[in-house]
N, CA and C of each residue as an Amber inpcrd file, in Angstrom:
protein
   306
 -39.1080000   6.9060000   1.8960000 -38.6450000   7.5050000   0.6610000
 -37.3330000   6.8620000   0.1850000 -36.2730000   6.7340000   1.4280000
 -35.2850000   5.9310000   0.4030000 -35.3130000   4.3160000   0.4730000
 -36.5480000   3.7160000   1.1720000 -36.1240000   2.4150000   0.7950000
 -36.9830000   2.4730000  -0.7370000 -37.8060000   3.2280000  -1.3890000
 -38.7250000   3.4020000  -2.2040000 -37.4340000   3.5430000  -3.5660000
 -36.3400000   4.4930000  -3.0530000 -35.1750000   5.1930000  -4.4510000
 -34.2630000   3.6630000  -4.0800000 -34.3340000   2.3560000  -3.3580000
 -33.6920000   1.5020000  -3.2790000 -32.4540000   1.5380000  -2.4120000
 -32.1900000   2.3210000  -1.6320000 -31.1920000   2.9010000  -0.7700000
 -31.6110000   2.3230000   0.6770000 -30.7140000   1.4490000   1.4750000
 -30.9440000   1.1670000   2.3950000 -29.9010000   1.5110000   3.4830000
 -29.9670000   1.8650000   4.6100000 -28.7630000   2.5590000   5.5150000
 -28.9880000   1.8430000   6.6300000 -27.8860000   1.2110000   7.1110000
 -27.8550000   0.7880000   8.8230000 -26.5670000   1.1590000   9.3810000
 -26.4970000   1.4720000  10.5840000 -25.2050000   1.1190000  11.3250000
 -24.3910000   0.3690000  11.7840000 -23.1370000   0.3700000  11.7040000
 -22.2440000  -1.0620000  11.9210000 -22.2780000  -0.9800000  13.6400000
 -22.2860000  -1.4260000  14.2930000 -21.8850000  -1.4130000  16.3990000
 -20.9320000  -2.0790000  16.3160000 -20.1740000  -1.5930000  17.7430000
 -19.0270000  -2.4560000  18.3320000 -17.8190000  -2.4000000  17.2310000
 -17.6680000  -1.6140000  16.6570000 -16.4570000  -1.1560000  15.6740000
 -15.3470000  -1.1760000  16.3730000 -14.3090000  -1.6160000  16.3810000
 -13.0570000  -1.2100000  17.1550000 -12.2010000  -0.2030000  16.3680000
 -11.8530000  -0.9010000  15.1570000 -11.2720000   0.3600000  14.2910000
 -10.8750000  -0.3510000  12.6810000 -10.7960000   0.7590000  11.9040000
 -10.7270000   0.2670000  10.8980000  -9.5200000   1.1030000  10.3460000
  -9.0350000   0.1400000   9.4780000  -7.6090000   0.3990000   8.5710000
  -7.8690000   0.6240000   7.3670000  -6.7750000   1.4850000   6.5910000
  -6.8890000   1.9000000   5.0290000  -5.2960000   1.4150000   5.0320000
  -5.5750000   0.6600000   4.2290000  -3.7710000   0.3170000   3.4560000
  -3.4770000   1.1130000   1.9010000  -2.3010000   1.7910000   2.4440000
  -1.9160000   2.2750000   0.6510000  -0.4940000   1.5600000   0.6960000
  -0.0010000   1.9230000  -0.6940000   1.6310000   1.3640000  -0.9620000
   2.4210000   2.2050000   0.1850000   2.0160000   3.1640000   0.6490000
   2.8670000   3.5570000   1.9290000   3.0870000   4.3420000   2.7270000
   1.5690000   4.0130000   3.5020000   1.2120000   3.9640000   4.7430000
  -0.4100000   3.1470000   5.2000000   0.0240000   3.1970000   5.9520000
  -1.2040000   2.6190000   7.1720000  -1.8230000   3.7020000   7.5920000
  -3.1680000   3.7110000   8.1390000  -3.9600000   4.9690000   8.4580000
  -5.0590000   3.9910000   9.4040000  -5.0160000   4.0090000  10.5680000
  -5.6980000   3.4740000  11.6080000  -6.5680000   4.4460000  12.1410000
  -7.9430000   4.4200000  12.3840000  -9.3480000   5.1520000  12.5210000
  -9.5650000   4.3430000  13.6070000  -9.3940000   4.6900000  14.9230000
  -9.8030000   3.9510000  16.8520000 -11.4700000   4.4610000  16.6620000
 -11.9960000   3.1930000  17.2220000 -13.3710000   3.6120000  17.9630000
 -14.0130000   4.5920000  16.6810000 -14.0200000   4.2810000  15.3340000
 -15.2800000   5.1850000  14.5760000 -16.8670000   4.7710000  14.3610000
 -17.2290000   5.5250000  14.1880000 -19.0530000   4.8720000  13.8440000
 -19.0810000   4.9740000  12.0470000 -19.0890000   3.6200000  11.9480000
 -19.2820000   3.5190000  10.7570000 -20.7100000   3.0270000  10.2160000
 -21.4530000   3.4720000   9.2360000 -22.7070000   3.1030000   8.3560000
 -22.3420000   3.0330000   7.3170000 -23.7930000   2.0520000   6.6090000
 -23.2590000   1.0740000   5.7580000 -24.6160000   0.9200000   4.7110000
 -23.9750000   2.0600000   3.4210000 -25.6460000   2.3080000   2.5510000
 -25.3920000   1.2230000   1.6810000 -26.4510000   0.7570000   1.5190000
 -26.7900000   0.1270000   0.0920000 -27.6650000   0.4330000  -0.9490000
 -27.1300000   0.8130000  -2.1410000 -27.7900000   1.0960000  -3.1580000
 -27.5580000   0.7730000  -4.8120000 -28.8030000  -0.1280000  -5.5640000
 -28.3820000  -0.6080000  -6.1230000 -27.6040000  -1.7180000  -6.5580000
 -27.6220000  -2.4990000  -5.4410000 -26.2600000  -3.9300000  -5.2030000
 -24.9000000  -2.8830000  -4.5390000 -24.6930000  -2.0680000  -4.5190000
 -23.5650000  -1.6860000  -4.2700000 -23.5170000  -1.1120000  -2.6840000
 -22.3720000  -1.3260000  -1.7520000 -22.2540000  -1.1740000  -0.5480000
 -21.3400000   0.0050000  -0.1810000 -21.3510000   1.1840000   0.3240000
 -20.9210000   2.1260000   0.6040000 -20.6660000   2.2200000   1.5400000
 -19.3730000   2.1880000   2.6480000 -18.8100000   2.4830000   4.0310000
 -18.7990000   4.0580000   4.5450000 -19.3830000   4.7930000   5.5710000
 -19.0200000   5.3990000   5.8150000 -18.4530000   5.6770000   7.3660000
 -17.0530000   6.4890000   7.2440000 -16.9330000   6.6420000   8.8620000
 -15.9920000   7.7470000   8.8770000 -16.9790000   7.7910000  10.3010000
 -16.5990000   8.8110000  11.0880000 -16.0970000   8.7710000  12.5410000
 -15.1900000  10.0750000  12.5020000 -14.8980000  10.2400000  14.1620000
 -13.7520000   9.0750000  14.5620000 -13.4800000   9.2280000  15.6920000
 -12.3950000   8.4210000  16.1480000 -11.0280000   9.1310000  16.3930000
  -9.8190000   8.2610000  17.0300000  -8.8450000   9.0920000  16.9440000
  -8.1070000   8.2480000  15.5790000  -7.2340000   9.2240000  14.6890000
  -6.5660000   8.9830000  13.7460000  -5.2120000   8.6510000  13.9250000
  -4.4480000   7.6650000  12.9610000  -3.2330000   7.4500000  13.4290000
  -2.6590000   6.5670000  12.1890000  -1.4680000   7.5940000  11.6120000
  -0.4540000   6.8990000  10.6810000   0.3250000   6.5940000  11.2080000
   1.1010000   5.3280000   9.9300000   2.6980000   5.1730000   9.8960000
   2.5510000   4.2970000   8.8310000   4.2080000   4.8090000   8.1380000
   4.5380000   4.8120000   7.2330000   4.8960000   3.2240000   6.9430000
   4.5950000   2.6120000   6.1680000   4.5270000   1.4770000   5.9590000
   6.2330000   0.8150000   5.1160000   6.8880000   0.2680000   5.8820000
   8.3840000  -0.1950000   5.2390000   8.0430000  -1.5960000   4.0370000
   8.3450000  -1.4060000   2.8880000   8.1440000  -2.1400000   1.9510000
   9.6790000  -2.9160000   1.7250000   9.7380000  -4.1010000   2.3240000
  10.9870000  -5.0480000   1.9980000  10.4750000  -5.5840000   0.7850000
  11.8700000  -5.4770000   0.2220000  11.8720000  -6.1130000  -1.5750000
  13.5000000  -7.1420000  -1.3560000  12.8340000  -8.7040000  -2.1210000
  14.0800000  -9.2070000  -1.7120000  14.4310000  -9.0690000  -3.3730000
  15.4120000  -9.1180000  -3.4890000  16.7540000  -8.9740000  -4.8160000
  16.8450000 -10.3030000  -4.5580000  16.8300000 -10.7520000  -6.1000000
  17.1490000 -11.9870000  -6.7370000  18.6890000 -12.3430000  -6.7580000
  19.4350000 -13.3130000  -6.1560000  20.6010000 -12.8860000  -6.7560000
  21.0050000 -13.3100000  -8.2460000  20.0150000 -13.8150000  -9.0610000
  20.4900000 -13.6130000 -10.3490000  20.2050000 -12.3060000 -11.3110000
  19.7000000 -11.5710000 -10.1200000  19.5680000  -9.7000000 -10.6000000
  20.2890000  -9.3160000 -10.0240000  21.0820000  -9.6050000  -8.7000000
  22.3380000  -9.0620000  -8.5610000  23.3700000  -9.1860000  -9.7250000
  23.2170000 -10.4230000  -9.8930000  24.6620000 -11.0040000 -10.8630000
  24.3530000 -10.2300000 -12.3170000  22.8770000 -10.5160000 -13.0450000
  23.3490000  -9.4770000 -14.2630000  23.5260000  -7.9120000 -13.9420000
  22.8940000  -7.1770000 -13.1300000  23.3370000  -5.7660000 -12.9690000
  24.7880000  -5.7350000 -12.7630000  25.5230000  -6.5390000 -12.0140000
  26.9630000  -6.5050000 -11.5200000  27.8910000  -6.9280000 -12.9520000
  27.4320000  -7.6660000 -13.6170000  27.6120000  -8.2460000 -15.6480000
  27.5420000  -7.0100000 -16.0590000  26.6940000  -6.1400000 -15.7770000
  26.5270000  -5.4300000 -17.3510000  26.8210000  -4.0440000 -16.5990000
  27.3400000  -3.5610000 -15.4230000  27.9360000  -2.5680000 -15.2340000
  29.4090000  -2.8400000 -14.8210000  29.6700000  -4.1850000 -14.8980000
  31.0410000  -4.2250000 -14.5270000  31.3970000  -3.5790000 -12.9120000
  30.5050000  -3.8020000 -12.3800000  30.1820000  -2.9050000 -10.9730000
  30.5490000  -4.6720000 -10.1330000  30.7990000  -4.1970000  -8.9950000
  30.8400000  -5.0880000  -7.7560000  29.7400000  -5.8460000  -7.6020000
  29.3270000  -6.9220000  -7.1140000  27.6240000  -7.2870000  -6.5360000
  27.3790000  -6.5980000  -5.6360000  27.9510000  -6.0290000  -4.2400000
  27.6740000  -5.5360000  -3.5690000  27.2210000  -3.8790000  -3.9020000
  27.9540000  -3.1870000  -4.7500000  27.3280000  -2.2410000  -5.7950000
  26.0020000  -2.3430000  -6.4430000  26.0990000  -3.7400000  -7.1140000
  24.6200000  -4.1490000  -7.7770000  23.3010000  -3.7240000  -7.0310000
  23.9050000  -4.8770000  -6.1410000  22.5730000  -5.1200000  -4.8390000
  22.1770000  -3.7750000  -4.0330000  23.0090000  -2.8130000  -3.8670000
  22.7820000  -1.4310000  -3.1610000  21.5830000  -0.8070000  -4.4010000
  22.2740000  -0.8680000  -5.7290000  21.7050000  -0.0630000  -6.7220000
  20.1160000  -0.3900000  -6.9310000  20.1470000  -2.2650000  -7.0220000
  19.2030000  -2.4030000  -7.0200000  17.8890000  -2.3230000  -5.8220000
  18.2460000  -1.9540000  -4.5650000  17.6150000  -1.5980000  -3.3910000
  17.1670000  -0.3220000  -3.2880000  17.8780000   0.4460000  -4.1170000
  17.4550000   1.8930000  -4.1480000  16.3990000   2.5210000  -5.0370000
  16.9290000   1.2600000  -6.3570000  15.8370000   1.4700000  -7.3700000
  14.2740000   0.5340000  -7.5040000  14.0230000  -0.1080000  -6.1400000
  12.8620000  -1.0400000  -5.7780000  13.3100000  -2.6320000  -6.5400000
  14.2000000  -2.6450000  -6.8920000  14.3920000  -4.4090000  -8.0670000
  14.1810000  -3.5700000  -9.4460000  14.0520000  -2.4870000  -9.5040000
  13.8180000  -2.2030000 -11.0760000  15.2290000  -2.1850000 -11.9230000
  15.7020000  -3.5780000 -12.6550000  16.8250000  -3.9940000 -13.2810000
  17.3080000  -2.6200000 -14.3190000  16.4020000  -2.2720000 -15.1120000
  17.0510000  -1.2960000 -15.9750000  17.6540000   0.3320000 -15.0850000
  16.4720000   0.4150000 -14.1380000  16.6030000   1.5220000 -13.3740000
  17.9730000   1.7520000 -12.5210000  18.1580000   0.2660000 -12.4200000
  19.5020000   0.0250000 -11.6490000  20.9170000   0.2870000 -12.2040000
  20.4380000  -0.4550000 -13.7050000  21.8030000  -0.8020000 -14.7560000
  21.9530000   1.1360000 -15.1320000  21.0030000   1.8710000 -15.3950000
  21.1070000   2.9320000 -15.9130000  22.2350000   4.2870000 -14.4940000
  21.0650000   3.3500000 -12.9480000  21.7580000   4.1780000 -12.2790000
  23.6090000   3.8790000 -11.6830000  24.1310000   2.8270000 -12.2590000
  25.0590000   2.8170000 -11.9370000  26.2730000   3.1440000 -13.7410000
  25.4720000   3.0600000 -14.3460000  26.3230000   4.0150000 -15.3350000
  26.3110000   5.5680000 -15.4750000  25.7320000   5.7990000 -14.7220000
  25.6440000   7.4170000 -15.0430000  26.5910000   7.7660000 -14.0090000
């Protein structure tokens, strides 16, 4: 019946584990059983079971130093001011310039 609706299902073996990446975190799935439908051209993962396990993923952003130098220009702020501001605000230049005038 479902190879008839075009749906085909097998199981993946020997899985060790599989990862989900977001902007921030990691999510590690040990030892799951994963299957693997197809329907339509399109491939569908599923899994289950396993032991679960986050962490929070550290996102280094390097600062330009010619975005140090105009934030430190146009707030009249220190570079070392700049460069903090702009670390806090991800490199976002306006976010920076705004947070060190207020």
């Amino acid at each position: 019946m479902m190879q008839r609706m075009g749906l085909s299902m097998d199981a993946l073996s020997d899985v060790q584990n599989v990862i989900i990446k977001t902007s921030s975190k990691e999510i590690t799935i040990e030892e799951p059983e994963v299957a693997v439908m197809e329907m339509q051209g399109q491939k569908i993962f599923q899994v289950t079971g396993g032991m679960i396990s986050e962490k929070a993923v550290e996102r280094k952003i390097t600062i330009p130093e010619e975005d140090v130098r105009l934030v430190a220009d146009q707030t009249s702020k220190s570079p070392e001011e700049a460069r903090k501001a702009l670390e806090q605000c991800e490199g976002d230049l306006a976010k920076a310039i705004l947070l060190l005038q207020s």
